[in-house]
PDB file of C-alpha atoms in Angstrom:
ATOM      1  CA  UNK A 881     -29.618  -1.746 -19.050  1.00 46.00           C
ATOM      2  CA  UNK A 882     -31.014  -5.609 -17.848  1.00 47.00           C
ATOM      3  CA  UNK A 883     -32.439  -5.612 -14.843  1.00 51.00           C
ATOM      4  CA  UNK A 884     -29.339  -7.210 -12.767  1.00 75.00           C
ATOM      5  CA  UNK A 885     -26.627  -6.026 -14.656  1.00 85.00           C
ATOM      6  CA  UNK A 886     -24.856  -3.321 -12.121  1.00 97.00           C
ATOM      7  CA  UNK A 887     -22.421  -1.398 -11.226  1.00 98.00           C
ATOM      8  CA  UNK A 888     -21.247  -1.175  -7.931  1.00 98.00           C
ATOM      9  CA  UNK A 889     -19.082   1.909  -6.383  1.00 98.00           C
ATOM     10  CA  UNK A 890     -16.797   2.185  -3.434  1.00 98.00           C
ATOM     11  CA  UNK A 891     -16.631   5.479  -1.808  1.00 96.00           C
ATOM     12  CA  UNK A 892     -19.722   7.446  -2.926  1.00 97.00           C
ATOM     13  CA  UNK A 893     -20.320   9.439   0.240  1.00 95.00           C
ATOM     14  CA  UNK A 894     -18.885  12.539  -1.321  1.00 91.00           C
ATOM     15  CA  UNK A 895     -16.010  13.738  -4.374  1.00 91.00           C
ATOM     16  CA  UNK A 896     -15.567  11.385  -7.294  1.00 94.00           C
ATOM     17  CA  UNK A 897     -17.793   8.590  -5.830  1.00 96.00           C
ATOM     18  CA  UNK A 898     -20.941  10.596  -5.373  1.00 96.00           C
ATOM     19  CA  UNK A 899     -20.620  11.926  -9.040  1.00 95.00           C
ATOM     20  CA  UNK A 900     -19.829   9.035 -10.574  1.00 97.00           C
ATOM     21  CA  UNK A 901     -23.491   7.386  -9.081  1.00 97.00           C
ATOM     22  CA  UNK A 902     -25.164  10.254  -9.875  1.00 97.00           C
ATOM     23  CA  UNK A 903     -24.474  10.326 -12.984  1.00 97.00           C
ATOM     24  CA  UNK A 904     -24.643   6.408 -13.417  1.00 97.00           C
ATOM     25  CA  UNK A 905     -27.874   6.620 -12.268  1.00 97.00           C
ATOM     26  CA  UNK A 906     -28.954   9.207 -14.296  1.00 96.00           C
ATOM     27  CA  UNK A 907     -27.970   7.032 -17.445  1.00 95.00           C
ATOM     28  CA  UNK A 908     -29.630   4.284 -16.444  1.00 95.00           C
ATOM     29  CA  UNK A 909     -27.556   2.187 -14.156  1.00 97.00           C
ATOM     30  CA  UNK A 910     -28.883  -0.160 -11.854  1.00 97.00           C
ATOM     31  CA  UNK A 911     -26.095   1.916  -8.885  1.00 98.00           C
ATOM     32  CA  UNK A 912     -25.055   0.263  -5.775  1.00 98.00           C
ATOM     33  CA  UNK A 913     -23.851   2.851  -3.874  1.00 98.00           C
ATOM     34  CA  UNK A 914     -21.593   1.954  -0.781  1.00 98.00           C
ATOM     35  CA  UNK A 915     -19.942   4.127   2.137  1.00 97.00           C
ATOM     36  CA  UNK A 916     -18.768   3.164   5.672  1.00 96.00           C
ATOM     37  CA  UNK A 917     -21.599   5.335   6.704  1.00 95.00           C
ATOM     38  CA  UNK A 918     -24.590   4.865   4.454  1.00 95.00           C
ATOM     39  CA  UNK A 919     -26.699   7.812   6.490  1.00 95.00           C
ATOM     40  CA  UNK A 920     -24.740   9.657   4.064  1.00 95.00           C
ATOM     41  CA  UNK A 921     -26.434   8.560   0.824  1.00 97.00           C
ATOM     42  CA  UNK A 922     -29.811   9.565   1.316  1.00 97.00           C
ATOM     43  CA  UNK A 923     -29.588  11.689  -1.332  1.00 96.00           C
ATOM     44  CA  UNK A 924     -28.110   9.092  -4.250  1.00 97.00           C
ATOM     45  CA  UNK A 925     -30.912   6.521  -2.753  1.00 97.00           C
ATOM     46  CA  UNK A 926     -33.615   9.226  -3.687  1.00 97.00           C
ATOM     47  CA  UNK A 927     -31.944   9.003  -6.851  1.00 97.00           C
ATOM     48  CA  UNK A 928     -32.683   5.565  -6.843  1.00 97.00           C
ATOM     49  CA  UNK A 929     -29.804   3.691  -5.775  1.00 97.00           C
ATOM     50  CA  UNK A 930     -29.510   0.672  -3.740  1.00 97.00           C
ATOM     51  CA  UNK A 931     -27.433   1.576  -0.514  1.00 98.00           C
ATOM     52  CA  UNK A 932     -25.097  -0.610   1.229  1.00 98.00           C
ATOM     53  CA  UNK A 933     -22.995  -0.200   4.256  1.00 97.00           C
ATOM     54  CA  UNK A 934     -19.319  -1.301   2.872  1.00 98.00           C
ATOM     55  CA  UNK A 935     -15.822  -0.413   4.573  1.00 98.00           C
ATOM     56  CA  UNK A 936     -13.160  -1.891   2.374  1.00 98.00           C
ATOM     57  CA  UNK A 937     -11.327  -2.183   5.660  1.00 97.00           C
ATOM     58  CA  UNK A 938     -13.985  -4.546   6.916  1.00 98.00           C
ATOM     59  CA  UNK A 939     -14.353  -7.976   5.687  1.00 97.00           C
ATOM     60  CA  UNK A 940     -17.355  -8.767   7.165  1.00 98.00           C
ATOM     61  CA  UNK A 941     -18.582  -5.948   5.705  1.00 97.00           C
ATOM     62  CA  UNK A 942     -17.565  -6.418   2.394  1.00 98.00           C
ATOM     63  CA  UNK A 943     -19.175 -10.241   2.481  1.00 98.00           C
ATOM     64  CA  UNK A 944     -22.067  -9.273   3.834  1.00 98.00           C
ATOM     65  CA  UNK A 945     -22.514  -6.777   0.428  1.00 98.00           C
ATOM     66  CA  UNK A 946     -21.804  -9.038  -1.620  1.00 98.00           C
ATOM     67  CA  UNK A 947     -24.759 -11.143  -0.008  1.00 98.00           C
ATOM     68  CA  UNK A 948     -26.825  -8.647  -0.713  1.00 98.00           C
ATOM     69  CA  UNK A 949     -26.051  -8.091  -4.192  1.00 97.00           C
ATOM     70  CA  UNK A 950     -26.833 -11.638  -4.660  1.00 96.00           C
ATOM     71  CA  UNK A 951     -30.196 -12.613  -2.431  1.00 97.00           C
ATOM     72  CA  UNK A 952     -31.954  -9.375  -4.656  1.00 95.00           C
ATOM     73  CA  UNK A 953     -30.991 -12.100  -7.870  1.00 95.00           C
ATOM     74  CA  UNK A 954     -28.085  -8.951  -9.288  1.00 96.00           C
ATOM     75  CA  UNK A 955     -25.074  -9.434 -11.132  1.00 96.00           C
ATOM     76  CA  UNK A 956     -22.050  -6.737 -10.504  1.00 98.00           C
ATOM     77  CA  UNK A 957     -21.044  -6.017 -14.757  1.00 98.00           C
ATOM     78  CA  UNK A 958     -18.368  -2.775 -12.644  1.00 98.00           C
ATOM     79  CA  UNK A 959     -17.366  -2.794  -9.886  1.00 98.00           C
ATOM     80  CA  UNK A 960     -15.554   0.729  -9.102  1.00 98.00           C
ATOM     81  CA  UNK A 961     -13.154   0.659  -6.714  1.00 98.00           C
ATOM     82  CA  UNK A 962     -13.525   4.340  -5.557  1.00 97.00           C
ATOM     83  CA  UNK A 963     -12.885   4.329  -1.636  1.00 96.00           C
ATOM     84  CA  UNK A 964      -9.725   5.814  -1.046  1.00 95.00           C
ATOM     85  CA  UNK A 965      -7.734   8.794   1.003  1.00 92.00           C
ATOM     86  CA  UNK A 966      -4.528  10.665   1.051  1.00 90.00           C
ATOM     87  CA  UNK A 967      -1.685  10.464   3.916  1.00 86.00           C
ATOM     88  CA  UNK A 968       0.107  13.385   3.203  1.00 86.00           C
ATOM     89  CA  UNK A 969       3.327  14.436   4.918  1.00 88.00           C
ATOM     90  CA  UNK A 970       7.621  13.667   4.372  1.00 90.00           C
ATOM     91  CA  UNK A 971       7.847   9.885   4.933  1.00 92.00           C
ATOM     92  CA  UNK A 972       9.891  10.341   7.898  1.00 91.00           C
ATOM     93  CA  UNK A 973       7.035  12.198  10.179  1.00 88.00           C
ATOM     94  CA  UNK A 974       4.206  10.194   8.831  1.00 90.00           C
ATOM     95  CA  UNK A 975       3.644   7.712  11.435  1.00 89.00           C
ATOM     96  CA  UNK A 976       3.993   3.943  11.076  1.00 92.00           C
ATOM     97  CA  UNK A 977       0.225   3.421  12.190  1.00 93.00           C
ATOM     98  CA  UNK A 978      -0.758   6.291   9.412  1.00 91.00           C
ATOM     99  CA  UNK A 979       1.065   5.047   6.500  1.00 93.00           C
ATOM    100  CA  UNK A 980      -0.198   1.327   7.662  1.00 96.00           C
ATOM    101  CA  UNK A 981      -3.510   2.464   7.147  1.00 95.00           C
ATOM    102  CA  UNK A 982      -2.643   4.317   3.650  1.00 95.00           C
ATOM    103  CA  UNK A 983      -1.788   1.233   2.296  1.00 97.00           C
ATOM    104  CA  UNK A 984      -4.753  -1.240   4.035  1.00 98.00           C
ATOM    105  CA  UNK A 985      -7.431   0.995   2.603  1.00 97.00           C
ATOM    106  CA  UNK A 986      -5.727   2.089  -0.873  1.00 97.00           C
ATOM    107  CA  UNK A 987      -4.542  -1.155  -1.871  1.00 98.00           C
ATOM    108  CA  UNK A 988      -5.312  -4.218   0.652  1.00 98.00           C
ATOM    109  CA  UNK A 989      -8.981  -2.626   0.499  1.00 98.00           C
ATOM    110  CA  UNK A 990      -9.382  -3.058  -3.104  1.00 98.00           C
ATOM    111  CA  UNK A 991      -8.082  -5.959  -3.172  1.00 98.00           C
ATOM    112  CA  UNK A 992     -10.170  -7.346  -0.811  1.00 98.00           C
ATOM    113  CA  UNK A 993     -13.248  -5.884  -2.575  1.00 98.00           C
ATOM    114  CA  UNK A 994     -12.161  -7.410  -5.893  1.00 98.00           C
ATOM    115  CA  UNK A 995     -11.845 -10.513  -4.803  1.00 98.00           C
ATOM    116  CA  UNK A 996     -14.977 -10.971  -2.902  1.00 98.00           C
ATOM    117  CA  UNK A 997     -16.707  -9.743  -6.118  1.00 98.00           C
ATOM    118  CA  UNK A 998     -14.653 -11.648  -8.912  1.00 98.00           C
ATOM    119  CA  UNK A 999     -16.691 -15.098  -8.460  1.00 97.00           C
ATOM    120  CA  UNK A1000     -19.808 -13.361  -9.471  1.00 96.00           C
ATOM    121  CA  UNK A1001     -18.259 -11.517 -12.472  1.00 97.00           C
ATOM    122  CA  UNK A1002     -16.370 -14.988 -13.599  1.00 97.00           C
ATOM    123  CA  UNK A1003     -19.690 -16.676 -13.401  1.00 96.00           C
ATOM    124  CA  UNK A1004     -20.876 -13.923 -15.622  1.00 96.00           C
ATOM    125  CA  UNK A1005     -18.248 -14.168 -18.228  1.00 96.00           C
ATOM    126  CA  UNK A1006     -17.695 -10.240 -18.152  1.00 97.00           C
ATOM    127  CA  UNK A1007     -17.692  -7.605 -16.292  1.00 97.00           C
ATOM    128  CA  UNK A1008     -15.222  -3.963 -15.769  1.00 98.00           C
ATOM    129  CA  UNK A1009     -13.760  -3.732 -13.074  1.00 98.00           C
ATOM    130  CA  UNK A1010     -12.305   0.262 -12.928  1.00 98.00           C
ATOM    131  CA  UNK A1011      -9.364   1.497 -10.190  1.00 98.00           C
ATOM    132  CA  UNK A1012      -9.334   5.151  -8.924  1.00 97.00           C
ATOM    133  CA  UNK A1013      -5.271   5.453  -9.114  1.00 97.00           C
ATOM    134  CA  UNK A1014      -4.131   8.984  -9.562  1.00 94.00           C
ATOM    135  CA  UNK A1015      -1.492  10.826 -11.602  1.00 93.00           C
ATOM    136  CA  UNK A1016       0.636  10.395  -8.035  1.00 93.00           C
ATOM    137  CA  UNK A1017       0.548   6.474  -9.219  1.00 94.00           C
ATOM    138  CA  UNK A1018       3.255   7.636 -11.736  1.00 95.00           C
ATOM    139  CA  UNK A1019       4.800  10.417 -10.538  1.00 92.00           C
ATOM    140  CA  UNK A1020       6.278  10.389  -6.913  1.00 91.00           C
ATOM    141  CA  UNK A1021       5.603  13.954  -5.543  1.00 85.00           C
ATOM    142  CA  UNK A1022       7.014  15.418  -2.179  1.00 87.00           C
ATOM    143  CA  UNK A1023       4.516  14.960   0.790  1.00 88.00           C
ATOM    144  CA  UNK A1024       2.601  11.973  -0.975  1.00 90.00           C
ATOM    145  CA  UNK A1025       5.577   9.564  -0.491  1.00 94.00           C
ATOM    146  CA  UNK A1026       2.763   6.906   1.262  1.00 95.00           C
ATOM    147  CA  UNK A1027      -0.500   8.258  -1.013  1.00 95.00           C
ATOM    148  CA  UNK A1028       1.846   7.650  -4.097  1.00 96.00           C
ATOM    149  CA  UNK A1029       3.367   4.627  -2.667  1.00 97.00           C
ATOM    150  CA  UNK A1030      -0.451   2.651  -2.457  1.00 98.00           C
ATOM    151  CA  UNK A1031      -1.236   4.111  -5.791  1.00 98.00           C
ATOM    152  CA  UNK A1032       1.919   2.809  -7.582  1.00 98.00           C
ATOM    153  CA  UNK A1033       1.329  -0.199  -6.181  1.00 98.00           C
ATOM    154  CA  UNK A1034      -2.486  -0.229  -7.593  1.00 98.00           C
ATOM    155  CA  UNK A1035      -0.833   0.487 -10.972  1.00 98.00           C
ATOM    156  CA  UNK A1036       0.735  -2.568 -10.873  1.00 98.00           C
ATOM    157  CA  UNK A1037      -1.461  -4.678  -9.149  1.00 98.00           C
ATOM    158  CA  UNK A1038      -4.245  -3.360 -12.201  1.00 98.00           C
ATOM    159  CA  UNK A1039      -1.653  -4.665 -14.414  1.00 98.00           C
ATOM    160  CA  UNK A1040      -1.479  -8.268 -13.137  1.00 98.00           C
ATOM    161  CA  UNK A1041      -5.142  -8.317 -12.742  1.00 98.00           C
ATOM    162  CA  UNK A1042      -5.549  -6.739 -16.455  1.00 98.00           C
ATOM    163  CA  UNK A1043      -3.712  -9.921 -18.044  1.00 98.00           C
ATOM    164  CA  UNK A1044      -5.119 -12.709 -15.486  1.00 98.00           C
ATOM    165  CA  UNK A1045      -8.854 -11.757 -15.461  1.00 98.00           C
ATOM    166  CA  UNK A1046      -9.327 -11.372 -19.619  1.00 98.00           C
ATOM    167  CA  UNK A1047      -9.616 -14.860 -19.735  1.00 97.00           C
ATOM    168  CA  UNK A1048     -12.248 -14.535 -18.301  1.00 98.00           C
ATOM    169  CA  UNK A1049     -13.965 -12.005 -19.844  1.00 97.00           C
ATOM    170  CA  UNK A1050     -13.025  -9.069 -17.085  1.00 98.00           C
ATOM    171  CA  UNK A1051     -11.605  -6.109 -18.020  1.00 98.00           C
ATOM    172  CA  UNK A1052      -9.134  -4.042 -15.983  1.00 98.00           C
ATOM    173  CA  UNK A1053      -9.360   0.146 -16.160  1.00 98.00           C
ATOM    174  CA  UNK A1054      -6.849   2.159 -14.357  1.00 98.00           C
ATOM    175  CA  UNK A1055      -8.110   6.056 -14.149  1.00 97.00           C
ATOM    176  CA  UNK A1056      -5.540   8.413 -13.116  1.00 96.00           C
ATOM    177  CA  UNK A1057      -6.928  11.511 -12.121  1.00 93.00           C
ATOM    178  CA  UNK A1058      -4.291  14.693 -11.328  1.00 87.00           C
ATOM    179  CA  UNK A1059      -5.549  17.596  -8.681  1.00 80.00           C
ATOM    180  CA  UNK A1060     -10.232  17.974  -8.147  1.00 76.00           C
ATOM    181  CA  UNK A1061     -12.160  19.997  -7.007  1.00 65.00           C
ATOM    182  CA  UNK A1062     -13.407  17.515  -3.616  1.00 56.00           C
ATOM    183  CA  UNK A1063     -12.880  16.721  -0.281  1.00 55.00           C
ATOM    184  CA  UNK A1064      -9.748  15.011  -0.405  1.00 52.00           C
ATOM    185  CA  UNK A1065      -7.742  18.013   0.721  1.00 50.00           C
ATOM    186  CA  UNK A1066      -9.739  18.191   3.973  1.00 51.00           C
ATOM    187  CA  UNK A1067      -8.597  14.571   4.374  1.00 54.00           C
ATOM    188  CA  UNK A1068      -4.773  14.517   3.510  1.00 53.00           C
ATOM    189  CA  UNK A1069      -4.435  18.067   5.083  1.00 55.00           C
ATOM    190  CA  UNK A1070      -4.455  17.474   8.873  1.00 54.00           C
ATOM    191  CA  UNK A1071      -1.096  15.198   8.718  1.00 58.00           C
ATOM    192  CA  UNK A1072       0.609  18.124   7.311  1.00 63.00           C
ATOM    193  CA  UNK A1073      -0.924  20.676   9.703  1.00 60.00           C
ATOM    194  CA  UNK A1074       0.372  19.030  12.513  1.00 68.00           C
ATOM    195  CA  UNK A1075       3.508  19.706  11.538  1.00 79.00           C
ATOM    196  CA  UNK A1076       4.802  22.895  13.625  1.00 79.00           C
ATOM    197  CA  UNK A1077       7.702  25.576  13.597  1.00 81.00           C
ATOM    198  CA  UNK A1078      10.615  23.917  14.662  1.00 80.00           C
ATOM    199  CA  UNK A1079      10.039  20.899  12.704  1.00 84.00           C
ATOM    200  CA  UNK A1080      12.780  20.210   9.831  1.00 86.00           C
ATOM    201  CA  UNK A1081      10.070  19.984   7.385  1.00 86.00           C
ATOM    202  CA  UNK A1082       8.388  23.267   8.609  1.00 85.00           C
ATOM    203  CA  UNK A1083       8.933  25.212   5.840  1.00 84.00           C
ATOM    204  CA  UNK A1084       8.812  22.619   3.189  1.00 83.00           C
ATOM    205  CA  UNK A1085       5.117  21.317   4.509  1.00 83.00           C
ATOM    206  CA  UNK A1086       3.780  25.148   4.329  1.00 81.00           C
ATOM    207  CA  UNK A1087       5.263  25.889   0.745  1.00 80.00           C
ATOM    208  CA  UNK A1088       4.033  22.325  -0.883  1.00 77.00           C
ATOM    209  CA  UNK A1089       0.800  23.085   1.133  1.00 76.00           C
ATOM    210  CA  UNK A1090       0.346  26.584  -0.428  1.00 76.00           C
ATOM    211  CA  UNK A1091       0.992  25.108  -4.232  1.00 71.00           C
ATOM    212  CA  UNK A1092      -1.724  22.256  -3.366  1.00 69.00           C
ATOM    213  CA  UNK A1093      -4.475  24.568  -1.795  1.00 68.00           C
ATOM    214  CA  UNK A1094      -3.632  27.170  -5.169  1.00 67.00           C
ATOM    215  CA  UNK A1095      -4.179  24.393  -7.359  1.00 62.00           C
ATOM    216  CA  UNK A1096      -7.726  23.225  -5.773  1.00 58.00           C
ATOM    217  CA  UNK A1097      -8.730  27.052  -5.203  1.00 56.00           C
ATOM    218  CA  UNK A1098     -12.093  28.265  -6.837  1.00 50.00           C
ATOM    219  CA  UNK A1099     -10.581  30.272  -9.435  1.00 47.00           C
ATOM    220  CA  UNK A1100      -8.392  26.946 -10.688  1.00 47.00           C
ATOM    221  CA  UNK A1101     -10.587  24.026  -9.217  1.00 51.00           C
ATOM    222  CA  UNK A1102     -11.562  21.275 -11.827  1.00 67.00           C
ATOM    223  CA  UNK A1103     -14.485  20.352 -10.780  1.00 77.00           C
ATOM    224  CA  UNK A1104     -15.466  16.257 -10.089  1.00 80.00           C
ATOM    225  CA  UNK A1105     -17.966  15.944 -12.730  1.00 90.00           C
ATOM    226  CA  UNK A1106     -14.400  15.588 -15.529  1.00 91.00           C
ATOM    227  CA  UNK A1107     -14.718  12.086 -14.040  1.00 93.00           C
ATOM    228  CA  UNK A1108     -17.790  10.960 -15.734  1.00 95.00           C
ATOM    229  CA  UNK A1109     -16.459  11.094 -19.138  1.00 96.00           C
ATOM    230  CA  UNK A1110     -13.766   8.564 -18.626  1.00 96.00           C
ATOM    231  CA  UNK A1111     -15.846   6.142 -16.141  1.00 97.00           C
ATOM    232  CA  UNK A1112     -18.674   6.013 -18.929  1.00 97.00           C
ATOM    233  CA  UNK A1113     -16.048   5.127 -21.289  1.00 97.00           C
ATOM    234  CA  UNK A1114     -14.373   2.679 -19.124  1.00 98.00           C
ATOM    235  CA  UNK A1115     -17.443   1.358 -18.786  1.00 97.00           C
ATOM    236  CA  UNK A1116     -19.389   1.229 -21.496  1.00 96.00           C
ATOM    237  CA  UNK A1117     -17.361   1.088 -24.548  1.00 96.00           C
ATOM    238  CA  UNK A1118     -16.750  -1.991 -26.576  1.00 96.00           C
ATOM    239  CA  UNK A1119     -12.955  -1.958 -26.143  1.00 96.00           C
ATOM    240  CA  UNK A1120     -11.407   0.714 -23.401  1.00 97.00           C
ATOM    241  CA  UNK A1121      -8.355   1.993 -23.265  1.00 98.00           C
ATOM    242  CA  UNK A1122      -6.493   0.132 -20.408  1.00 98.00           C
ATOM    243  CA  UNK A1123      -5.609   3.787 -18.534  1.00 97.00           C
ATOM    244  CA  UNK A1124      -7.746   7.018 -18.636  1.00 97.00           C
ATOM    245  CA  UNK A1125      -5.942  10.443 -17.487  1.00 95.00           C
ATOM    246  CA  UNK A1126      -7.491  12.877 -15.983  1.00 92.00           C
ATOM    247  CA  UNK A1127      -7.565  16.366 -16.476  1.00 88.00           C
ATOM    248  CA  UNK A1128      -4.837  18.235 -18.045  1.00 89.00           C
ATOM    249  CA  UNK A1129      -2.242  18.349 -15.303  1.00 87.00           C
ATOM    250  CA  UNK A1130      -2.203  14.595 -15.217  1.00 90.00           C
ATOM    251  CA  UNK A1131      -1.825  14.068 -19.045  1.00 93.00           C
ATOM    252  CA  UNK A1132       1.052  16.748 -18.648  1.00 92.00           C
ATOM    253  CA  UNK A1133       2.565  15.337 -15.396  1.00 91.00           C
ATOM    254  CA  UNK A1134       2.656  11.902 -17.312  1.00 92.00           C
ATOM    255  CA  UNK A1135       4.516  13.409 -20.072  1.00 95.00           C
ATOM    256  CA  UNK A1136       7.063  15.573 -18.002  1.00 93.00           C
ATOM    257  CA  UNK A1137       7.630  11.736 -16.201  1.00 92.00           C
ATOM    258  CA  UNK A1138       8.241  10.263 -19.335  1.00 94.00           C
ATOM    259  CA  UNK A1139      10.675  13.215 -20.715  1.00 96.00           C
ATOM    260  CA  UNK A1140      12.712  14.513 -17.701  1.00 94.00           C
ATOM    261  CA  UNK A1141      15.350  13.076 -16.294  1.00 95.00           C
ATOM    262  CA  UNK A1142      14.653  12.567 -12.107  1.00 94.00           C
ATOM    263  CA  UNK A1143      17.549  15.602 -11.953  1.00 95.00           C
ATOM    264  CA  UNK A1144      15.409  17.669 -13.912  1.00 93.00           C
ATOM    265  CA  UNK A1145      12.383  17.047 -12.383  1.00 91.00           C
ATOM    266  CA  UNK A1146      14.040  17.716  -9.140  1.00 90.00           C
ATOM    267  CA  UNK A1147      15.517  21.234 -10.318  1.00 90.00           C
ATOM    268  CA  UNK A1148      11.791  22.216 -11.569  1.00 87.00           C
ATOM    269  CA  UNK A1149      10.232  21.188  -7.750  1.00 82.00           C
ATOM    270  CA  UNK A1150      13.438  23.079  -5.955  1.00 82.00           C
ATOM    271  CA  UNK A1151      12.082  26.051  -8.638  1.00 80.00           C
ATOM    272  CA  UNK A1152       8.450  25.494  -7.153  1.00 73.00           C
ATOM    273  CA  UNK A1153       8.766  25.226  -3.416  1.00 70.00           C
ATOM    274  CA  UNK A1154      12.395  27.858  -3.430  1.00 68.00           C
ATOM    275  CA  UNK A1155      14.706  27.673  -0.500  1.00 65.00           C
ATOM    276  CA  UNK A1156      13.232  25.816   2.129  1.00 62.00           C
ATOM    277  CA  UNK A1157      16.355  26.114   4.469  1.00 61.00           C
ATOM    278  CA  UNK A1158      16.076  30.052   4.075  1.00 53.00           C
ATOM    279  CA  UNK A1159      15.121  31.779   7.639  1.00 44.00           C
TER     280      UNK A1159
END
């Protein structure tokens, strides 16, 4: 790779992020790896990575990385807009502050962080720039009402950018990943936990939380490095597909979507989860 032709990542404190500049690196990347809490990288900067202190919920911040990227003479080619979370919970107990904050860091975040980054990558006359939706970006699921919510919306925000920035030069790659082996459980789970006997949604939370938890267990975990394939591709091949599922529950959820009526889709969850209202 040229010397100031990089790739910069959102999010790499753990999960996707932290593979996807590992292995970046690895390739030979020029990486810069960002978290709200750079103390946390100490292991991709031994790697060799250039570490910068980024919230995506920060505009200072974000300027003041994008300073650095260009006072060490670098160009951003990707920018990876990684840095994300999960509100989970029924849309009527999530609170307004909560889902608020879903939607500033999932989708006001990357915008933010795309923009501040776009002159540079105009200038350039190229570039990738690659959005971490998920497979909840095209199906709605029960309990992600506000995570699927921000990630629709990145769908479609991905498309307008995908048809106003190729004049440029600047591609736009949507990857959609379905259920990983990370730590985004141990973030989207406490919403859901605080949800007690008595509530309505009692029942419902602890069902749709017992499918989720047997889907990320050991035994069935896909593990984060599935990512790589489809970033490297995204990334690095002449002409990329404009979406990349992953894993095979989100090529099959994007099927069932595209098949199944929203009755039958319905009838399959009620299937799942079972009587709810049951004492």
């Amino acid at each position: 790779m040229t010397a100031n032709k990089c790739v910069l990542i959102t999010g790499t404190s753990s999960g996707l992020g932290h593979e996807i500049a590992s292995a970046l690196l690895a390739r030979g990347w020029k990486v810069y790896a960002t978290a709200r809490k750079p103390e946390m990288l100490k292991d991709l900067k031994e790697k060799g990575a250039q570490i910068l202190q980024l919230d995506v919920n920060d505009k200072a911040s974000i300027a003041a990385a994008v300073n650095t990227v260009e006072a060490n003479g670098d160009v951003i080619y990707g920018l990876i807009n990684n840095a994300g979370f999960g509100q989970l919970g029924p849309v009527e107990v999530v609170s307004d502050l909560h889902a608020r904050a879903q939607m500033d860091t999932n989708v006001f975040g990357v915008v933010d962080v795309t923009k501040a980054f776009l002159p540079m990558m105009r200038n350039a006359g190229e570039g990738r720039i690659i959005n971490m939706s998920s497979i909840a970006g095209k199906v709605g699921l029960p309990m992600s009402g506000w995570y699927s919510a921000s990630k629709f919306a990145l769908e479609a925000l991905s498309d307008a950018m995908r048809f106003e920035l190729s004049y440029f030069g600047i591609r736009v790659i949507v990857l959609e990943p379905g259920p990983i082996s990370t730590n985004f459980g141990n973030v989207s789970y406490p919403g859901m936990d605080g949800i007690k006997v008595g509530n309505p949604y009692y029942k419902m939370v602890q069902r749709m939380m017992s499918w989720s938890k047997k889907s990320l267990s050991k035994k069935r975990a896909v593990k984060s490095k599935v990512i790589v394939s489809p970033v490297l591709k995204a990334l690095e091949n002449k002409n990329p597909k404009t979406r990349y599922r992953v894993t095979s529950v989100a090529k099959q959820l994007y099927i069932l979507r595209r098949v199944a009526s929203d009755k039958m889709i319905d009838f399959m969850l009620r299937k799942l989860m079972g009587n709810v209202n049951e004492s």
